Amino acid sequence: MDLVSGYKGMVGLVFGNENSSSTEDSYVERLLDRISNGVLADDRRNAMAELQSIVAESRAAQLAFGAMGFPVLMGVLKEERDDVEMIRGALETLVSALTPIDHDRGPKNEVQPALMNTDLLSREAENISLLLSLLSEEDFYVRYYTLQILTALLSNSQNRLQEAILTIPRGITRLMDMLMDREVIRNEALLLLTYLTREAEEIQKIVVFENAFDKIFSIIKEEGGSEGGVVVQDCLELLNNLLRNNGSNQILLRETIGFDALLSILKLRGSAYSFTQQKTINLLSALETINILMTGGSETEPGKDANKLTNRVQLVQKKVLDHLLMLGVEGQWAPVAVRCTALRCIGDLIAGHPKNRDALASKVLGEEPQVEPALNSILRIILRASTVQEFIAADHVFKSFCEGNSDGQAMLASTLIPQPYSMTHAPIEEDVNMSFGSMLLHGLTLGETDGDLEICCRAASVLSHVLKDNIQCKERVLRIELESPTPSFGAPEPLMHRMVKYLALSSNMKNRDGKSSSSGNNYIQPIILKLLVTWLADCPNAIQCFLDSRPHLTYLLELVTNQSATVCIRGLAAVLLGECVIYNKSGESGKDSSTVVDAISQKVGLTSYFLKFDEMMKSFLFSSVKPVLPPKPLTRSVAASMADFEEVDERDSSDLKNEDHPLLTSIFDIHFVNFVKRLEANIREKIVDVYSRPTNEVVVVPAELEQRNGENDKDYIKRLKLFVEKQCSEIQNLLGRNATLAEDLARIGGSGSSQSEQRANGGLERVQAETLRRDLQEASQRIEMLKAEKAKLESEASMYQNLAGKMESDLKSLSDAYNSLEQTNFHLEKEVKALKSGGASPLPDLEAIKEEAREEAQKESEAELNDLLVCLGQEQSKVEKLSSRLLELGEDVDKLLEGIGEDMALPGDGEDEEEEED
């Protein structure tokens, strides 16, 4: 095999010089020789046993076996099916060759023989086919070892093995048949199928076609449901692989088996109060299946929404809410991971689904006479939860319940009835018999200590969901007034004012050890600020109530400039100030939008104020927000860590510079972030608009400038003087305001607040710039065309110059030939004269021959010369045209032709003339 030769080099690398024999190398080679060439069956079996032993213990032997052992053992599997002991030995040896051996003492970059062997074995599709055929053998160990080999190959060469199995007829069918085999083989086959179906859609289809759903739930029931071991976990992982992002398989499950078998796993039995780690993982896997069904399939599938809706309806009809409430709300003895996952499932189940929301609102928990609505119990979890995860999960339920549900919001807000002061400050444990609203107000106003403010911020998060996008609820809650601790000395306090008070107190929170609690401040203040931002949005009466207390505006201005606060806190405080401008309908002096803008300009400065928006939008919380992604599949590798989590790691943040608490990434979802971004644009535009008009519109009545009846001159002059002073004061204010605006806008340099001025002054400049840009582009194109034409003409001129030179060279050669002929003729004449003078007999025909030869030569020369002259005339006309064109382009023609033809004078011209004279 070529593959084997490729690995022999690696053997030499590990063992040393390729020519030097190591102990393991030679030993493995001898054993393989005994197996392939041995005569005695017992000797061959003993050699196989020895080979298996050394390969299982030595990494060097593993490597040596990979270089030369596969052909031998695959030959045994193919040709010796009758010898069960040899087949067992060969398969066990292959398992040992593919199993990694600990190498703690070796270097990290050392060669991994097990990985190399799996790669070598899986490269040949014939090997996979041969192994699958062994699954039909009757011997238990043959089937068991074969499944182990396939699992080892799959863990290291998954894609290659998937492709090979798909090309083999009935390959998946043989594996599915193993699910009905003995327990050990069934478990191995289940694990192998779990690996195979993770990403291979074609394999998923075949597995489902082979009645996988029935077999999976049959095994789960046989193993005891959620009380079962790791086999139940593997079954649920295989089930989730088949359903994830696959709407057709979800429909098939719903229309064949239904959801009853799945929901029975969530049903807690007699030992409900004991939770092992494996039981926790099994329940988490079943809850993951519920989540997958609620997604409806892949994003690209056309019927995803309809399938999702149908799945949710049927799940609720099958009483899934009862199981989820038992795990997430009633079962406070359940592990944190199970409770949080169940609560998130409830939130996803009711999100955007009116009937499911109504079903949750009508649920009651507990037994008579101690029963209460499910929403009350979930609120109690928010207020009492000891872990951040549980608070976030329960908060998700209320977020899903209130989103787009004005009737549900009104129903919850209607229960917000203030309690007497004695009840308001009762311990949190005494809220069992309270209504939803009373419990929520109890949490909002519990107290001012560290722990109580944390409960207050959690209740504030719920209240923000109740008020979101609902003016009626905002107005109703605005009318809630809390009783003063000493009613005889103080008037009732609006709930909003109490929230602002707690917002200020939270900045000075102390831990139990007396130190400043920065982490608490990092999420309590932002959550209360989120409530106020939601409350004030599009609600002028809420703005009026907020500004009724003058210290509120002063505190916000200080919070915006507080360098010890986080970027998020400063930004949200700036948003609150902006809402006091854009939603302010008051005409009362000191509370109108102009007053707020003046305060911002004087105390903060518009440049610094707008910079707070930019900093917030660039912060980790706002820049990294993304739509909620589906959780990672719950595989064996991550299941244990999922079952053990207890608390958010406050250091868990992908941005090391992020000062905000990690839970804010869940509270500040994409909807709130987009809402703040829209508010920012409106705030910038509104502040510029406020600056563009006077603070007080002064209407001058001509009658006021005239002296009144009975008014003496002194009073008249005094009244006119006061009027003029008022006008001067107004003008000074306008001048100061405009100067500040101009300075701030100049510093901002292109930010959103200067857009109106840019639109007013930059229109003509943009038109002119566009015209100049277009003219420049056209000129550039024209220059490029002229350059191309010039280059073409220069090329043609060069070509014609070369042709003219060639013509002159040919003419010179012809002239030389003609001169040579003349010289030959001259010599012949000399010889004739000499013969004549020597007295030789006359040769009358010699003169005729000579004359005839001369005439022929002269004719040929004249004909060729005429042709050359005609060609030269034509070339001369072309050269003249090119010269005139080059002159137009600014080229010096004489300089280009300089030196051409000077050395081309025809030799012998003078001699010709002399001979003609003779």
PDB file of N, CA and C in Angstrom, residues 275-325:
ATOM      1  N   PHE A 275     -32.026  14.513  43.571  1.00  0.00           N
ATOM      2  CA  PHE A 275     -31.523  14.838  42.236  1.00  0.00           C
ATOM      3  C   PHE A 275     -30.049  14.491  42.156  1.00  0.00           C
ATOM      4  N   THR A 276     -29.753  13.419  41.411  1.00  0.00           N
ATOM      5  CA  THR A 276     -28.363  13.104  41.111  1.00  0.00           C
ATOM      6  C   THR A 276     -27.912  13.967  39.935  1.00  0.00           C
ATOM      7  N   GLN A 277     -26.610  13.977  39.708  1.00  0.00           N
ATOM      8  CA  GLN A 277     -26.106  14.753  38.575  1.00  0.00           C
ATOM      9  C   GLN A 277     -26.640  14.200  37.255  1.00  0.00           C
ATOM     10  N   GLN A 278     -26.736  12.863  37.138  1.00  0.00           N
ATOM     11  CA  GLN A 278     -27.221  12.271  35.894  1.00  0.00           C
ATOM     12  C   GLN A 278     -28.695  12.596  35.668  1.00  0.00           C
ATOM     13  N   LYS A 279     -29.485  12.587  36.742  1.00  0.00           N
ATOM     14  CA  LYS A 279     -30.895  12.945  36.590  1.00  0.00           C
ATOM     15  C   LYS A 279     -31.030  14.406  36.154  1.00  0.00           C
ATOM     16  N   THR A 280     -30.197  15.263  36.708  1.00  0.00           N
ATOM     17  CA  THR A 280     -30.212  16.672  36.296  1.00  0.00           C
ATOM     18  C   THR A 280     -29.904  16.807  34.811  1.00  0.00           C
ATOM     19  N   ILE A 281     -28.881  16.081  34.341  1.00  0.00           N
ATOM     20  CA  ILE A 281     -28.514  16.153  32.921  1.00  0.00           C
ATOM     21  C   ILE A 281     -29.641  15.612  32.046  1.00  0.00           C
ATOM     22  N   ASN A 282     -30.283  14.531  32.481  1.00  0.00           N
ATOM     23  CA  ASN A 282     -31.386  13.972  31.695  1.00  0.00           C
ATOM     24  C   ASN A 282     -32.533  14.975  31.566  1.00  0.00           C
ATOM     25  N   LEU A 283     -32.867  15.663  32.676  1.00  0.00           N
ATOM     26  CA  LEU A 283     -33.942  16.664  32.617  1.00  0.00           C
ATOM     27  C   LEU A 283     -33.536  17.852  31.741  1.00  0.00           C
ATOM     28  N   LEU A 284     -32.285  18.276  31.839  1.00  0.00           N
ATOM     29  CA  LEU A 284     -31.814  19.369  30.979  1.00  0.00           C
ATOM     30  C   LEU A 284     -31.891  18.979  29.503  1.00  0.00           C
ATOM     31  N   SER A 285     -31.582  17.731  29.195  1.00  0.00           N
ATOM     32  CA  SER A 285     -31.657  17.267  27.805  1.00  0.00           C
ATOM     33  C   SER A 285     -33.097  17.257  27.307  1.00  0.00           C
ATOM     34  N   ALA A 286     -34.039  16.820  28.173  1.00  0.00           N
ATOM     35  CA  ALA A 286     -35.453  16.826  27.777  1.00  0.00           C
ATOM     36  C   ALA A 286     -35.966  18.251  27.600  1.00  0.00           C
ATOM     37  N   LEU A 287     -35.532  19.175  28.464  1.00  0.00           N
ATOM     38  CA  LEU A 287     -35.924  20.580  28.303  1.00  0.00           C
ATOM     39  C   LEU A 287     -35.335  21.182  27.032  1.00  0.00           C
ATOM     40  N   GLU A 288     -34.131  20.715  26.669  1.00  0.00           N
ATOM     41  CA  GLU A 288     -33.550  21.165  25.392  1.00  0.00           C
ATOM     42  C   GLU A 288     -34.421  20.706  24.223  1.00  0.00           C
ATOM     43  N   THR A 289     -34.985  19.500  24.317  1.00  0.00           N
ATOM     44  CA  THR A 289     -35.893  19.017  23.262  1.00  0.00           C
ATOM     45  C   THR A 289     -37.114  19.926  23.160  1.00  0.00           C
ATOM     46  N   ILE A 290     -37.669  20.349  24.301  1.00  0.00           N
ATOM     47  CA  ILE A 290     -38.808  21.280  24.290  1.00  0.00           C
ATOM     48  C   ILE A 290     -38.423  22.575  23.581  1.00  0.00           C
ATOM     49  N   ASN A 291     -37.234  23.097  23.890  1.00  0.00           N
ATOM     50  CA  ASN A 291     -36.761  24.329  23.245  1.00  0.00           C
ATOM     51  C   ASN A 291     -36.614  24.166  21.751  1.00  0.00           C
ATOM     52  N   ILE A 292     -36.092  23.032  21.323  1.00  0.00           N
ATOM     53  CA  ILE A 292     -35.910  22.779  19.885  1.00  0.00           C
ATOM     54  C   ILE A 292     -37.260  22.759  19.178  1.00  0.00           C
ATOM     55  N   LEU A 293     -38.255  22.119  19.800  1.00  0.00           N
ATOM     56  CA  LEU A 293     -39.591  22.075  19.199  1.00  0.00           C
ATOM     57  C   LEU A 293     -40.208  23.467  19.097  1.00  0.00           C
ATOM     58  N   MET A 294     -39.872  24.351  20.048  1.00  0.00           N
ATOM     59  CA  MET A 294     -40.450  25.695  20.011  1.00  0.00           C
ATOM     60  C   MET A 294     -39.804  26.597  18.967  1.00  0.00           C
ATOM     61  N   THR A 295     -38.631  26.206  18.438  1.00  0.00           N
ATOM     62  CA  THR A 295     -38.022  26.997  17.361  1.00  0.00           C
ATOM     63  C   THR A 295     -38.661  26.696  16.014  1.00  0.00           C
ATOM     64  N   GLY A 296     -39.223  25.501  15.834  1.00  0.00           N
ATOM     65  CA  GLY A 296     -39.952  25.178  14.612  1.00  0.00           C
ATOM     66  C   GLY A 296     -39.125  24.683  13.463  1.00  0.00           C
ATOM     67  N   GLY A 297     -37.797  24.749  13.547  1.00  0.00           N
ATOM     68  CA  GLY A 297     -36.965  24.284  12.440  1.00  0.00           C
ATOM     69  C   GLY A 297     -35.941  25.318  12.036  1.00  0.00           C
ATOM     70  N   SER A 298     -35.342  25.100  10.881  1.00  0.00           N
ATOM     71  CA  SER A 298     -34.299  25.995  10.376  1.00  0.00           C
ATOM     72  C   SER A 298     -34.884  27.333   9.948  1.00  0.00           C
ATOM     73  N   GLU A 299     -34.043  28.385  10.008  1.00  0.00           N
ATOM     74  CA  GLU A 299     -34.495  29.723   9.620  1.00  0.00           C
ATOM     75  C   GLU A 299     -34.902  29.780   8.153  1.00  0.00           C
ATOM     76  N   THR A 300     -34.315  28.927   7.330  1.00  0.00           N
ATOM     77  CA  THR A 300     -34.575  28.980   5.886  1.00  0.00           C
ATOM     78  C   THR A 300     -35.807  28.181   5.472  1.00  0.00           C
ATOM     79  N   GLU A 301     -36.358  27.389   6.360  1.00  0.00           N
ATOM     80  CA  GLU A 301     -37.513  26.574   5.996  1.00  0.00           C
ATOM     81  C   GLU A 301     -38.758  27.443   5.846  1.00  0.00           C
ATOM     82  N   PRO A 302     -39.519  27.277   4.761  1.00  0.00           N
ATOM     83  CA  PRO A 302     -40.676  28.162   4.521  1.00  0.00           C
ATOM     84  C   PRO A 302     -41.786  28.019   5.556  1.00  0.00           C
ATOM     85  N   GLY A 303     -42.003  26.835   6.084  1.00  0.00           N
ATOM     86  CA  GLY A 303     -43.108  26.636   7.022  1.00  0.00           C
ATOM     87  C   GLY A 303     -42.691  26.670   8.469  1.00  0.00           C
ATOM     88  N   LYS A 304     -41.569  27.356   8.757  1.00  0.00           N
ATOM     89  CA  LYS A 304     -41.048  27.341  10.121  1.00  0.00           C
ATOM     90  C   LYS A 304     -42.036  27.939  11.120  1.00  0.00           C
ATOM     91  N   ASP A 305     -42.600  29.111  10.816  1.00  0.00           N
ATOM     92  CA  ASP A 305     -43.486  29.790  11.770  1.00  0.00           C
ATOM     93  C   ASP A 305     -44.744  28.977  12.054  1.00  0.00           C
ATOM     94  N   ALA A 306     -45.319  28.404  11.007  1.00  0.00           N
ATOM     95  CA  ALA A 306     -46.521  27.591  11.210  1.00  0.00           C
ATOM     96  C   ALA A 306     -46.199  26.352  12.046  1.00  0.00           C
ATOM     97  N   ASN A 307     -45.063  25.736  11.777  1.00  0.00           N
ATOM     98  CA  ASN A 307     -44.673  24.553  12.538  1.00  0.00           C
ATOM     99  C   ASN A 307     -44.395  24.914  13.996  1.00  0.00           C
ATOM    100  N   LYS A 308     -43.742  26.055  14.223  1.00  0.00           N
ATOM    101  CA  LYS A 308     -43.469  26.509  15.589  1.00  0.00           C
ATOM    102  C   LYS A 308     -44.773  26.750  16.343  1.00  0.00           C
ATOM    103  N   LEU A 309     -45.723  27.397  15.682  1.00  0.00           N
ATOM    104  CA  LEU A 309     -47.002  27.682  16.321  1.00  0.00           C
ATOM    105  C   LEU A 309     -47.733  26.395  16.683  1.00  0.00           C
ATOM    106  N   THR A 310     -47.753  25.449  15.758  1.00  0.00           N
ATOM    107  CA  THR A 310     -48.436  24.178  16.012  1.00  0.00           C
ATOM    108  C   THR A 310     -47.784  23.421  17.167  1.00  0.00           C
ATOM    109  N   ASN A 311     -46.441  23.403  17.183  1.00  0.00           N
ATOM    110  CA  ASN A 311     -45.731  22.726  18.271  1.00  0.00           C
ATOM    111  C   ASN A 311     -46.085  23.331  19.619  1.00  0.00           C
ATOM    112  N   ARG A 312     -46.128  24.655  19.698  1.00  0.00           N
ATOM    113  CA  ARG A 312     -46.421  25.315  20.972  1.00  0.00           C
ATOM    114  C   ARG A 312     -47.852  25.034  21.428  1.00  0.00           C
ATOM    115  N   VAL A 313     -48.778  25.073  20.476  1.00  0.00           N
ATOM    116  CA  VAL A 313     -50.171  24.806  20.833  1.00  0.00           C
ATOM    117  C   VAL A 313     -50.316  23.390  21.383  1.00  0.00           C
ATOM    118  N   GLN A 314     -49.733  22.419  20.688  1.00  0.00           N
ATOM    119  CA  GLN A 314     -49.873  21.034  21.140  1.00  0.00           C
ATOM    120  C   GLN A 314     -49.159  20.799  22.470  1.00  0.00           C
ATOM    121  N   LEU A 315     -48.008  21.449  22.668  1.00  0.00           N
ATOM    122  CA  LEU A 315     -47.300  21.286  23.941  1.00  0.00           C
ATOM    123  C   LEU A 315     -48.149  21.786  25.099  1.00  0.00           C
ATOM    124  N   VAL A 316     -48.800  22.934  24.918  1.00  0.00           N
ATOM    125  CA  VAL A 316     -49.652  23.461  25.983  1.00  0.00           C
ATOM    126  C   VAL A 316     -50.875  22.581  26.182  1.00  0.00           C
ATOM    127  N   GLN A 317     -51.421  22.063  25.094  1.00  0.00           N
ATOM    128  CA  GLN A 317     -52.563  21.152  25.215  1.00  0.00           C
ATOM    129  C   GLN A 317     -52.182  19.887  25.975  1.00  0.00           C
ATOM    130  N   LYS A 318     -50.934  19.474  25.858  1.00  0.00           N
ATOM    131  CA  LYS A 318     -50.467  18.278  26.560  1.00  0.00           C
ATOM    132  C   LYS A 318     -50.000  18.588  27.982  1.00  0.00           C
ATOM    133  N   LYS A 319     -50.329  19.783  28.477  1.00  0.00           N
ATOM    134  CA  LYS A 319     -50.056  20.181  29.863  1.00  0.00           C
ATOM    135  C   LYS A 319     -48.566  20.353  30.146  1.00  0.00           C
ATOM    136  N   VAL A 320     -47.815  20.819  29.148  1.00  0.00           N
ATOM    137  CA  VAL A 320     -46.391  21.014  29.386  1.00  0.00           C
ATOM    138  C   VAL A 320     -46.152  22.107  30.425  1.00  0.00           C
ATOM    139  N   LEU A 321     -47.076  23.092  30.512  1.00  0.00           N
ATOM    140  CA  LEU A 321     -46.903  24.165  31.494  1.00  0.00           C
ATOM    141  C   LEU A 321     -46.893  23.616  32.922  1.00  0.00           C
ATOM    142  N   ASP A 322     -47.700  22.593  33.157  1.00  0.00           N
ATOM    143  CA  ASP A 322     -47.721  22.001  34.497  1.00  0.00           C
ATOM    144  C   ASP A 322     -46.362  21.411  34.856  1.00  0.00           C
ATOM    145  N   HIS A 323     -45.759  20.698  33.906  1.00  0.00           N
ATOM    146  CA  HIS A 323     -44.446  20.089  34.160  1.00  0.00           C
ATOM    147  C   HIS A 323     -43.378  21.174  34.349  1.00  0.00           C
ATOM    148  N   LEU A 324     -43.423  22.213  33.509  1.00  0.00           N
ATOM    149  CA  LEU A 324     -42.419  23.268  33.599  1.00  0.00           C
ATOM    150  C   LEU A 324     -42.560  24.055  34.896  1.00  0.00           C
ATOM    151  N   LEU A 325     -43.795  24.324  35.309  1.00  0.00           N
ATOM    152  CA  LEU A 325     -44.004  25.043  36.574  1.00  0.00           C
ATOM    153  C   LEU A 325     -43.558  24.189  37.759  1.00  0.00           C
TER     154      LEU A 325
END
